[in-house]
PDB file of C-alpha atoms in Angstrom:
ATOM      1  CA  MET A   1     -66.187 -14.758 -43.340  1.00  0.00           C
ATOM      2  CA  LYS A   2     -68.498 -18.364 -43.068  1.00  0.00           C
ATOM      3  CA  VAL A   3     -65.625 -20.286 -44.844  1.00  0.00           C
ATOM      4  CA  THR A   4     -62.902 -19.326 -42.255  1.00  0.00           C
ATOM      5  CA  LYS A   5     -65.364 -19.645 -39.391  1.00  0.00           C
ATOM      6  CA  LEU A   6     -65.720 -23.185 -40.958  1.00  0.00           C
ATOM      7  CA  ALA A   7     -62.205 -23.744 -41.412  1.00  0.00           C
ATOM      8  CA  VAL A   8     -61.043 -22.644 -37.948  1.00  0.00           C
ATOM      9  CA  LEU A   9     -63.550 -24.858 -36.228  1.00  0.00           C
ATOM     10  CA  ALA A  10     -62.400 -27.701 -38.478  1.00  0.00           C
ATOM     11  CA  VAL A  11     -59.096 -27.108 -37.210  1.00  0.00           C
ATOM     12  CA  ALA A  12     -60.488 -27.667 -33.348  1.00  0.00           C
ATOM     13  CA  ALA A  13     -61.422 -31.020 -34.416  1.00  0.00           C
ATOM     14  CA  ALA A  14     -58.507 -32.129 -36.276  1.00  0.00           C
ATOM     15  CA  THR A  15     -55.985 -33.398 -33.913  1.00  0.00           C
ATOM     16  CA  VAL A  16     -52.608 -34.125 -35.527  1.00  0.00           C
ATOM     17  CA  GLY A  17     -50.002 -36.517 -34.024  1.00  0.00           C
ATOM     18  CA  GLY A  18     -51.991 -35.784 -30.201  1.00  0.00           C
ATOM     19  CA  ILE A  19     -52.244 -31.988 -31.012  1.00  0.00           C
ATOM     20  CA  SER A  20     -55.357 -30.154 -31.229  1.00  0.00           C
ATOM     21  CA  ALA A  21     -54.109 -27.116 -33.224  1.00  0.00           C
ATOM     22  CA  VAL A  22     -57.184 -24.571 -32.631  1.00  0.00           C
ATOM     23  CA  SER A  23     -60.133 -24.119 -30.068  1.00  0.00           C
ATOM     24  CA  THR A  24     -63.756 -23.657 -30.696  1.00  0.00           C
ATOM     25  CA  SER A  25     -63.334 -21.035 -28.456  1.00  0.00           C
ATOM     26  CA  GLY A  26     -61.589 -18.822 -30.447  1.00  0.00           C
ATOM     27  CA  GLY A  27     -58.241 -18.942 -28.672  1.00  0.00           C
ATOM     28  CA  THR A  28     -55.551 -21.155 -29.560  1.00  0.00           C
ATOM     29  CA  ALA A  29     -54.512 -24.185 -27.945  1.00  0.00           C
ATOM     30  CA  ALA A  30     -51.005 -24.304 -28.678  1.00  0.00           C
ATOM     31  CA  PRO A  31     -48.999 -27.452 -29.276  1.00  0.00           C
ATOM     32  CA  PRO A  32     -46.462 -28.680 -27.184  1.00  0.00           C
ATOM     33  CA  ALA A  33     -43.322 -26.896 -27.719  1.00  0.00           C
ATOM     34  CA  PRO A  34     -40.932 -28.330 -30.077  1.00  0.00           C
ATOM     35  CA  GLN A  35     -37.764 -30.070 -28.124  1.00  0.00           C
ATOM     36  CA  ALA A  36     -35.102 -27.617 -27.209  1.00  0.00           C
ATOM     37  CA  ALA A  37     -32.114 -29.434 -28.645  1.00  0.00           C
ATOM     38  CA  VAL A  38     -31.235 -29.405 -32.433  1.00  0.00           C
ATOM     39  CA  ASN A  39     -28.703 -32.066 -33.707  1.00  0.00           C
ATOM     40  CA  PRO A  40     -26.606 -30.550 -36.475  1.00  0.00           C
ATOM     41  CA  GLY A  41     -26.089 -33.761 -37.431  1.00  0.00           C
ATOM     42  CA  GLN A  42     -29.760 -33.835 -38.934  1.00  0.00           C
ATOM     43  CA  PHE A  43     -28.455 -30.893 -41.171  1.00  0.00           C
ATOM     44  CA  SER A  44     -24.953 -32.551 -42.626  1.00  0.00           C
ATOM     45  CA  ALA A  45     -26.483 -33.069 -46.450  1.00  0.00           C
ATOM     46  CA  PRO A  46     -29.490 -30.582 -46.224  1.00  0.00           C
ATOM     47  CA  GLN A  47     -31.863 -31.280 -49.297  1.00  0.00           C
ATOM     48  CA  GLN A  48     -34.279 -28.853 -50.631  1.00  0.00           C
ATOM     49  CA  ASN A  49     -37.757 -28.067 -50.579  1.00  0.00           C
ATOM     50  CA  PRO A  50     -39.421 -27.297 -53.166  1.00  0.00           C
ATOM     51  CA  TYR A  51     -42.119 -25.194 -51.652  1.00  0.00           C
ATOM     52  CA  PHE A  52     -39.709 -23.355 -49.710  1.00  0.00           C
ATOM     53  CA  PRO A  53     -36.130 -22.941 -51.940  1.00  0.00           C
ATOM     54  CA  LEU A  54     -33.467 -21.187 -50.089  1.00  0.00           C
ATOM     55  CA  LYS A  55     -31.247 -20.529 -53.699  1.00  0.00           C
ATOM     56  CA  PRO A  56     -28.903 -17.911 -52.608  1.00  0.00           C
ATOM     57  CA  GLY A  57     -29.343 -15.000 -55.303  1.00  0.00           C
ATOM     58  CA  ALA A  58     -33.206 -15.395 -55.812  1.00  0.00           C
ATOM     59  CA  VAL A  59     -34.740 -12.040 -55.429  1.00  0.00           C
ATOM     60  CA  SER A  60     -38.773 -12.309 -55.198  1.00  0.00           C
ATOM     61  CA  ARG A  61     -40.675  -8.975 -55.300  1.00  0.00           C
ATOM     62  CA  TYR A  62     -44.302  -9.173 -53.675  1.00  0.00           C
ATOM     63  CA  ARG A  63     -47.075  -6.214 -53.627  1.00  0.00           C
ATOM     64  CA  GLY A  64     -50.355  -5.637 -51.359  1.00  0.00           C
ATOM     65  CA  SER A  65     -51.923  -3.570 -48.885  1.00  0.00           C
ATOM     66  CA  GLU A  66     -52.891  -3.296 -45.022  1.00  0.00           C
ATOM     67  CA  ASP A  67     -55.456  -0.620 -43.529  1.00  0.00           C
ATOM     68  CA  GLY A  68     -55.955   1.109 -46.275  1.00  0.00           C
ATOM     69  CA  HIS A  69     -52.070   1.471 -47.210  1.00  0.00           C
ATOM     70  CA  LEU A  70     -50.074   0.241 -50.502  1.00  0.00           C
ATOM     71  CA  TYR A  71     -47.038  -1.722 -49.794  1.00  0.00           C
ATOM     72  CA  ARG A  72     -44.127  -3.457 -51.749  1.00  0.00           C
ATOM     73  CA  GLU A  73     -42.206  -6.171 -50.210  1.00  0.00           C
ATOM     74  CA  ARG A  74     -38.530  -7.300 -51.390  1.00  0.00           C
ATOM     75  CA  VAL A  75     -37.182 -10.846 -50.175  1.00  0.00           C
ATOM     76  CA  VAL A  76     -33.674 -11.882 -51.001  1.00  0.00           C
ATOM     77  CA  VAL A  77     -32.018 -15.720 -50.271  1.00  0.00           C
ATOM     78  CA  THR A  78     -28.526 -13.497 -49.234  1.00  0.00           C
ATOM     79  CA  GLY A  79     -25.316 -15.900 -50.037  1.00  0.00           C
ATOM     80  CA  ARG A  80     -24.464 -15.434 -46.262  1.00  0.00           C
ATOM     81  CA  THR A  81     -24.958 -17.848 -43.059  1.00  0.00           C
ATOM     82  CA  LYS A  82     -25.353 -17.458 -39.860  1.00  0.00           C
ATOM     83  CA  ARG A  83     -24.325 -20.494 -37.405  1.00  0.00           C
ATOM     84  CA  ILE A  84     -27.073 -21.089 -34.556  1.00  0.00           C
ATOM     85  CA  GLN A  85     -27.502 -24.486 -32.579  1.00  0.00           C
ATOM     86  CA  GLY A  86     -24.402 -25.572 -34.476  1.00  0.00           C
ATOM     87  CA  VAL A  87     -26.337 -25.702 -37.597  1.00  0.00           C
ATOM     88  CA  ALA A  88     -25.512 -23.113 -40.744  1.00  0.00           C
ATOM     89  CA  THR A  89     -28.614 -21.710 -41.687  1.00  0.00           C
ATOM     90  CA  THR A  90     -29.404 -19.520 -44.603  1.00  0.00           C
ATOM     91  CA  VAL A  91     -29.958 -15.147 -44.152  1.00  0.00           C
ATOM     92  CA  VAL A  92     -33.090 -14.159 -45.877  1.00  0.00           C
ATOM     93  CA  SER A  93     -33.079 -10.200 -45.814  1.00  0.00           C
ATOM     94  CA  ASP A  94     -37.123  -9.306 -46.351  1.00  0.00           C
ATOM     95  CA  ILE A  95     -38.009  -5.710 -46.542  1.00  0.00           C
ATOM     96  CA  VAL A  96     -41.496  -4.064 -46.638  1.00  0.00           C
ATOM     97  CA  ARG A  97     -41.683  -0.252 -48.082  1.00  0.00           C
ATOM     98  CA  ARG A  98     -44.231   1.829 -47.941  1.00  0.00           C
ATOM     99  CA  ALA A  99     -45.898   3.582 -51.442  1.00  0.00           C
ATOM    100  CA  ASP A 100     -43.332   6.397 -50.503  1.00  0.00           C
ATOM    101  CA  GLY A 101     -40.338   4.327 -50.974  1.00  0.00           C
ATOM    102  CA  SER A 102     -39.919   4.891 -47.059  1.00  0.00           C
ATOM    103  CA  VAL A 103     -39.307   1.704 -45.094  1.00  0.00           C
ATOM    104  CA  ALA A 104     -41.891   0.049 -42.753  1.00  0.00           C
ATOM    105  CA  GLU A 105     -40.213  -3.062 -41.716  1.00  0.00           C
ATOM    106  CA  LYS A 106     -36.931  -4.683 -42.361  1.00  0.00           C
ATOM    107  CA  THR A 107     -36.582  -8.132 -41.118  1.00  0.00           C
ATOM    108  CA  HIS A 108     -33.262 -10.886 -41.459  1.00  0.00           C
ATOM    109  CA  ASP A 109     -34.681 -14.630 -41.255  1.00  0.00           C
ATOM    110  CA  TRP A 110     -32.811 -17.701 -40.448  1.00  0.00           C
ATOM    111  CA  TYR A 111     -33.669 -20.655 -42.420  1.00  0.00           C
ATOM    112  CA  ALA A 112     -32.343 -24.360 -42.976  1.00  0.00           C
ATOM    113  CA  PRO A 113     -33.352 -27.432 -44.884  1.00  0.00           C
ATOM    114  CA  ASP A 114     -32.653 -30.962 -42.980  1.00  0.00           C
ATOM    115  CA  ASN A 115     -31.696 -33.776 -44.343  1.00  0.00           C
ATOM    116  CA  ASP A 116     -35.236 -35.037 -45.159  1.00  0.00           C
ATOM    117  CA  GLY A 117     -36.204 -31.715 -46.623  1.00  0.00           C
ATOM    118  CA  ASN A 118     -37.974 -30.207 -43.835  1.00  0.00           C
ATOM    119  CA  VAL A 119     -36.943 -26.281 -43.662  1.00  0.00           C
ATOM    120  CA  TRP A 120     -36.433 -24.991 -39.961  1.00  0.00           C
ATOM    121  CA  TYR A 121     -36.810 -21.396 -38.661  1.00  0.00           C
ATOM    122  CA  PHE A 122     -34.243 -20.717 -36.360  1.00  0.00           C
ATOM    123  CA  GLY A 123     -35.415 -16.913 -35.762  1.00  0.00           C
ATOM    124  CA  GLU A 124     -35.130 -13.436 -36.968  1.00  0.00           C
ATOM    125  CA  ALA A 125     -34.010 -10.012 -36.549  1.00  0.00           C
ATOM    126  CA  THR A 126     -36.730  -7.787 -36.901  1.00  0.00           C
ATOM    127  CA  ALA A 127     -37.549  -4.168 -36.877  1.00  0.00           C
ATOM    128  CA  THR A 128     -40.293  -1.327 -37.754  1.00  0.00           C
ATOM    129  CA  TYR A 129     -39.847   2.083 -38.495  1.00  0.00           C
ATOM    130  CA  ASP A 130     -41.831   5.460 -39.252  1.00  0.00           C
ATOM    131  CA  ARG A 131     -41.964   7.250 -42.270  1.00  0.00           C
ATOM    132  CA  ARG A 132     -39.095   9.184 -40.941  1.00  0.00           C
ATOM    133  CA  GLY A 133     -36.787   6.242 -40.739  1.00  0.00           C
ATOM    134  CA  HIS A 134     -37.076   6.576 -36.939  1.00  0.00           C
ATOM    135  CA  LEU A 135     -37.007   3.060 -35.316  1.00  0.00           C
ATOM    136  CA  GLN A 136     -40.181   1.889 -33.522  1.00  0.00           C
ATOM    137  CA  SER A 137     -40.154  -1.619 -32.073  1.00  0.00           C
ATOM    138  CA  ARG A 138     -38.167  -4.640 -32.652  1.00  0.00           C
ATOM    139  CA  GLU A 139     -40.255  -6.821 -30.820  1.00  0.00           C
ATOM    140  CA  GLY A 140     -41.029 -10.216 -32.559  1.00  0.00           C
ATOM    141  CA  SER A 141     -37.043 -10.744 -32.955  1.00  0.00           C
ATOM    142  CA  TRP A 142     -36.012 -14.090 -31.258  1.00  0.00           C
ATOM    143  CA  ARG A 143     -33.812 -16.871 -31.905  1.00  0.00           C
ATOM    144  CA  ALA A 144     -33.506 -20.185 -31.487  1.00  0.00           C
ATOM    145  CA  GLY A 145     -31.641 -21.438 -28.305  1.00  0.00           C
ATOM    146  CA  ARG A 146     -31.740 -18.112 -26.521  1.00  0.00           C
ATOM    147  CA  ASP A 147     -34.590 -17.313 -23.813  1.00  0.00           C
ATOM    148  CA  GLY A 148     -36.072 -20.223 -24.051  1.00  0.00           C
ATOM    149  CA  ALA A 149     -36.727 -19.899 -27.806  1.00  0.00           C
ATOM    150  CA  VAL A 150     -37.000 -22.939 -29.802  1.00  0.00           C
ATOM    151  CA  ALA A 151     -36.806 -23.682 -33.919  1.00  0.00           C
ATOM    152  CA  GLY A 152     -39.538 -24.551 -35.631  1.00  0.00           C
ATOM    153  CA  LYS A 153     -40.686 -26.000 -38.733  1.00  0.00           C
ATOM    154  CA  ILE A 154     -41.324 -23.333 -41.460  1.00  0.00           C
ATOM    155  CA  MET A 155     -42.115 -26.061 -44.418  1.00  0.00           C
ATOM    156  CA  PRO A 156     -42.443 -29.281 -43.799  1.00  0.00           C
ATOM    157  CA  ALA A 157     -40.716 -31.849 -46.332  1.00  0.00           C
ATOM    158  CA  ASP A 158     -44.321 -33.687 -47.076  1.00  0.00           C
ATOM    159  CA  PRO A 159     -47.007 -31.124 -46.842  1.00  0.00           C
ATOM    160  CA  ARG A 160     -49.886 -32.572 -46.726  1.00  0.00           C
ATOM    161  CA  PRO A 161     -53.060 -32.360 -44.898  1.00  0.00           C
ATOM    162  CA  THR A 162     -54.019 -32.106 -42.217  1.00  0.00           C
ATOM    163  CA  LEU A 163     -50.431 -31.835 -40.913  1.00  0.00           C
ATOM    164  CA  ALA A 164     -50.349 -28.970 -38.187  1.00  0.00           C
ATOM    165  CA  TYR A 165     -46.879 -27.789 -36.611  1.00  0.00           C
ATOM    166  CA  ARG A 166     -45.503 -24.804 -34.943  1.00  0.00           C
ATOM    167  CA  GLN A 167     -43.394 -22.646 -37.254  1.00  0.00           C
ATOM    168  CA  GLU A 168     -41.449 -20.775 -34.285  1.00  0.00           C
ATOM    169  CA  TYR A 169     -41.754 -20.640 -30.535  1.00  0.00           C
ATOM    170  CA  TYR A 170     -40.179 -17.759 -28.445  1.00  0.00           C
ATOM    171  CA  ARG A 171     -42.903 -17.212 -25.778  1.00  0.00           C
ATOM    172  CA  ARG A 172     -45.145 -14.268 -25.342  1.00  0.00           C
ATOM    173  CA  HIS A 173     -42.982 -12.968 -28.434  1.00  0.00           C
ATOM    174  CA  ALA A 174     -43.189 -15.269 -31.145  1.00  0.00           C
ATOM    175  CA  GLU A 175     -45.853 -17.923 -31.629  1.00  0.00           C
ATOM    176  CA  ASP A 176     -46.785 -18.780 -34.876  1.00  0.00           C
ATOM    177  CA  GLN A 177     -48.681 -22.154 -35.836  1.00  0.00           C
ATOM    178  CA  ALA A 178     -49.597 -23.459 -39.352  1.00  0.00           C
ATOM    179  CA  TRP A 179     -52.139 -25.952 -40.668  1.00  0.00           C
ATOM    180  CA  ILE A 180     -52.045 -27.679 -44.179  1.00  0.00           C
ATOM    181  CA  VAL A 181     -55.337 -27.689 -45.636  1.00  0.00           C
ATOM    182  CA  GLN A 182     -54.805 -28.353 -49.525  1.00  0.00           C
ATOM    183  CA  ARG A 183     -52.332 -30.057 -51.454  1.00  0.00           C
ATOM    184  CA  ASN A 184     -52.119 -29.502 -55.589  1.00  0.00           C
ATOM    185  CA  ALA A 185     -54.269 -26.259 -55.871  1.00  0.00           C
ATOM    186  CA  SER A 186     -54.334 -23.426 -58.357  1.00  0.00           C
ATOM    187  CA  THR A 187     -54.222 -19.545 -58.287  1.00  0.00           C
ATOM    188  CA  THR A 188     -53.087 -17.008 -60.134  1.00  0.00           C
ATOM    189  CA  VAL A 189     -50.496 -14.233 -59.141  1.00  0.00           C
ATOM    190  CA  PRO A 190     -49.262 -10.973 -61.011  1.00  0.00           C
ATOM    191  CA  TYR A 191     -46.090 -13.994 -61.592  1.00  0.00           C
ATOM    192  CA  GLY A 192     -48.550 -15.909 -63.602  1.00  0.00           C
ATOM    193  CA  HIS A 193     -51.025 -19.305 -63.772  1.00  0.00           C
ATOM    194  CA  LEU A 194     -49.397 -21.208 -60.919  1.00  0.00           C
ATOM    195  CA  ASP A 195     -50.359 -25.265 -60.357  1.00  0.00           C
ATOM    196  CA  HIS A 196     -49.460 -27.782 -57.366  1.00  0.00           C
ATOM    197  CA  VAL A 197     -49.655 -25.219 -54.956  1.00  0.00           C
ATOM    198  CA  VAL A 198     -49.855 -26.224 -51.260  1.00  0.00           C
ATOM    199  CA  ARG A 199     -52.864 -23.978 -48.875  1.00  0.00           C
ATOM    200  CA  SER A 200     -52.060 -23.524 -45.691  1.00  0.00           C
ATOM    201  CA  LEU A 201     -53.697 -21.646 -42.223  1.00  0.00           C
ATOM    202  CA  GLU A 202     -51.579 -19.588 -40.471  1.00  0.00           C
ATOM    203  CA  TRP A 203     -52.029 -18.007 -37.242  1.00  0.00           C
ATOM    204  CA  THR A 204     -50.331 -17.109 -33.593  1.00  0.00           C
ATOM    205  CA  ARG A 205     -51.964 -17.102 -29.897  1.00  0.00           C
ATOM    206  CA  LEU A 206     -50.515 -13.728 -29.651  1.00  0.00           C
ATOM    207  CA  GLU A 207     -52.844 -12.410 -32.183  1.00  0.00           C
ATOM    208  CA  LYS A 208     -56.123 -14.775 -31.679  1.00  0.00           C
ATOM    209  CA  PRO A 209     -58.565 -13.321 -34.216  1.00  0.00           C
ATOM    210  CA  VAL A 210     -56.403 -13.306 -36.978  1.00  0.00           C
ATOM    211  CA  VAL A 211     -56.239 -16.277 -39.341  1.00  0.00           C
ATOM    212  CA  SER A 212     -54.350 -15.985 -42.520  1.00  0.00           C
ATOM    213  CA  LEU A 213     -54.593 -17.887 -45.947  1.00  0.00           C
ATOM    214  CA  LYS A 214     -50.882 -18.579 -47.588  1.00  0.00           C
ATOM    215  CA  LEU A 215     -50.068 -20.123 -51.248  1.00  0.00           C
ATOM    216  CA  TYR A 216     -46.895 -22.021 -52.124  1.00  0.00           C
ATOM    217  CA  ALA A 217     -45.613 -23.155 -55.358  1.00  0.00           C
ATOM    218  CA  PRO A 218     -43.283 -25.262 -55.885  1.00  0.00           C
ATOM    219  CA  GLY A 219     -39.896 -23.566 -56.681  1.00  0.00           C
ATOM    220  CA  LEU A 220     -40.974 -20.603 -55.624  1.00  0.00           C
ATOM    221  CA  GLY A 221     -42.455 -20.550 -51.940  1.00  0.00           C
ATOM    222  CA  ILE A 222     -44.911 -18.031 -50.499  1.00  0.00           C
ATOM    223  CA  VAL A 223     -47.005 -16.610 -54.107  1.00  0.00           C
ATOM    224  CA  ARG A 224     -50.312 -15.149 -51.878  1.00  0.00           C
ATOM    225  CA  GLU A 225     -51.357 -14.406 -48.425  1.00  0.00           C
ATOM    226  CA  ARG A 226     -54.078 -12.729 -47.221  1.00  0.00           C
ATOM    227  CA  ASP A 227     -56.184 -12.762 -43.729  1.00  0.00           C
ATOM    228  CA  MET A 228     -59.285 -14.375 -43.854  1.00  0.00           C
ATOM    229  CA  SER A 229     -60.328 -13.122 -40.440  1.00  0.00           C
ATOM    230  CA  GLY A 230     -59.403 -10.891 -38.019  1.00  0.00           C
ATOM    231  CA  GLY A 231     -57.081  -8.354 -40.474  1.00  0.00           C
ATOM    232  CA  ASP A 232     -56.893  -7.047 -44.392  1.00  0.00           C
ATOM    233  CA  GLU A 233     -53.224  -8.026 -44.790  1.00  0.00           C
ATOM    234  CA  SER A 234     -52.792  -8.810 -48.594  1.00  0.00           C
ATOM    235  CA  PHE A 235     -50.001  -9.776 -50.736  1.00  0.00           C
ATOM    236  CA  VAL A 236     -48.837 -11.350 -53.873  1.00  0.00           C
ATOM    237  CA  LEU A 237     -46.106 -12.503 -56.142  1.00  0.00           C
ATOM    238  CA  VAL A 238     -45.204  -9.985 -58.870  1.00  0.00           C
ATOM    239  CA  SER A 239     -42.032 -11.321 -59.967  1.00  0.00           C
ATOM    240  CA  VAL A 240     -38.663 -13.335 -59.215  1.00  0.00           C
ATOM    241  CA  ARG A 241     -35.143 -13.003 -60.335  1.00  0.00           C
ATOM    242  CA  HIS A 242     -32.097 -14.691 -59.693  1.00  0.00           C
ATOM    243  CA  ARG A 243     -28.426 -12.803 -59.669  1.00  0.00           C
TER     244      ARG A 243
END
């Protein structure tokens, strides 16, 4: 936990482009919301980002745990698109199942790379379910351009320390932020040993005690994530295949 505390305090001291990411009091001093207007022209010749690839047909499988329960996650980059604010976003399906096979959470995320290779996050339709398949909540769902929600960046074109940015913004519902802390790291997950990995710390003002570490590998995207403070969620990449 000492590492986490020092990391969070470091974020507090780091100001990127005039944005203070986290306060030393433990609360988050959020950067200003991104501009609400999206220029579709910025997405006319999209460039793939190696740390967040969106190749249709890619199927990534993860395994993980939270609060003593085991989970399996399947993420599929579909061939479908959804037009949001004039931009053709890629629909990514994300399904989390419990150990007994029941669906715990089902999400459709909407992403789009711009002409420079920044990957933008335009929203999500998410739902959680109980073990009997009954809908519990759609909390966290949002769409850029509706009810004040604003698209954010899920991965910058050149992710380098100490870049801080909003990943999403729908006030009081979706306010994830990220801070790049290392590039060219290495890690080993069930999928294999990986180099040139980007490490980031990610958090939200809506869950102030929670700070998560995420690792992104070129050509794969997220390969490992775990809560460093405020929680015990942990997931690792197991396999990737292309349809």
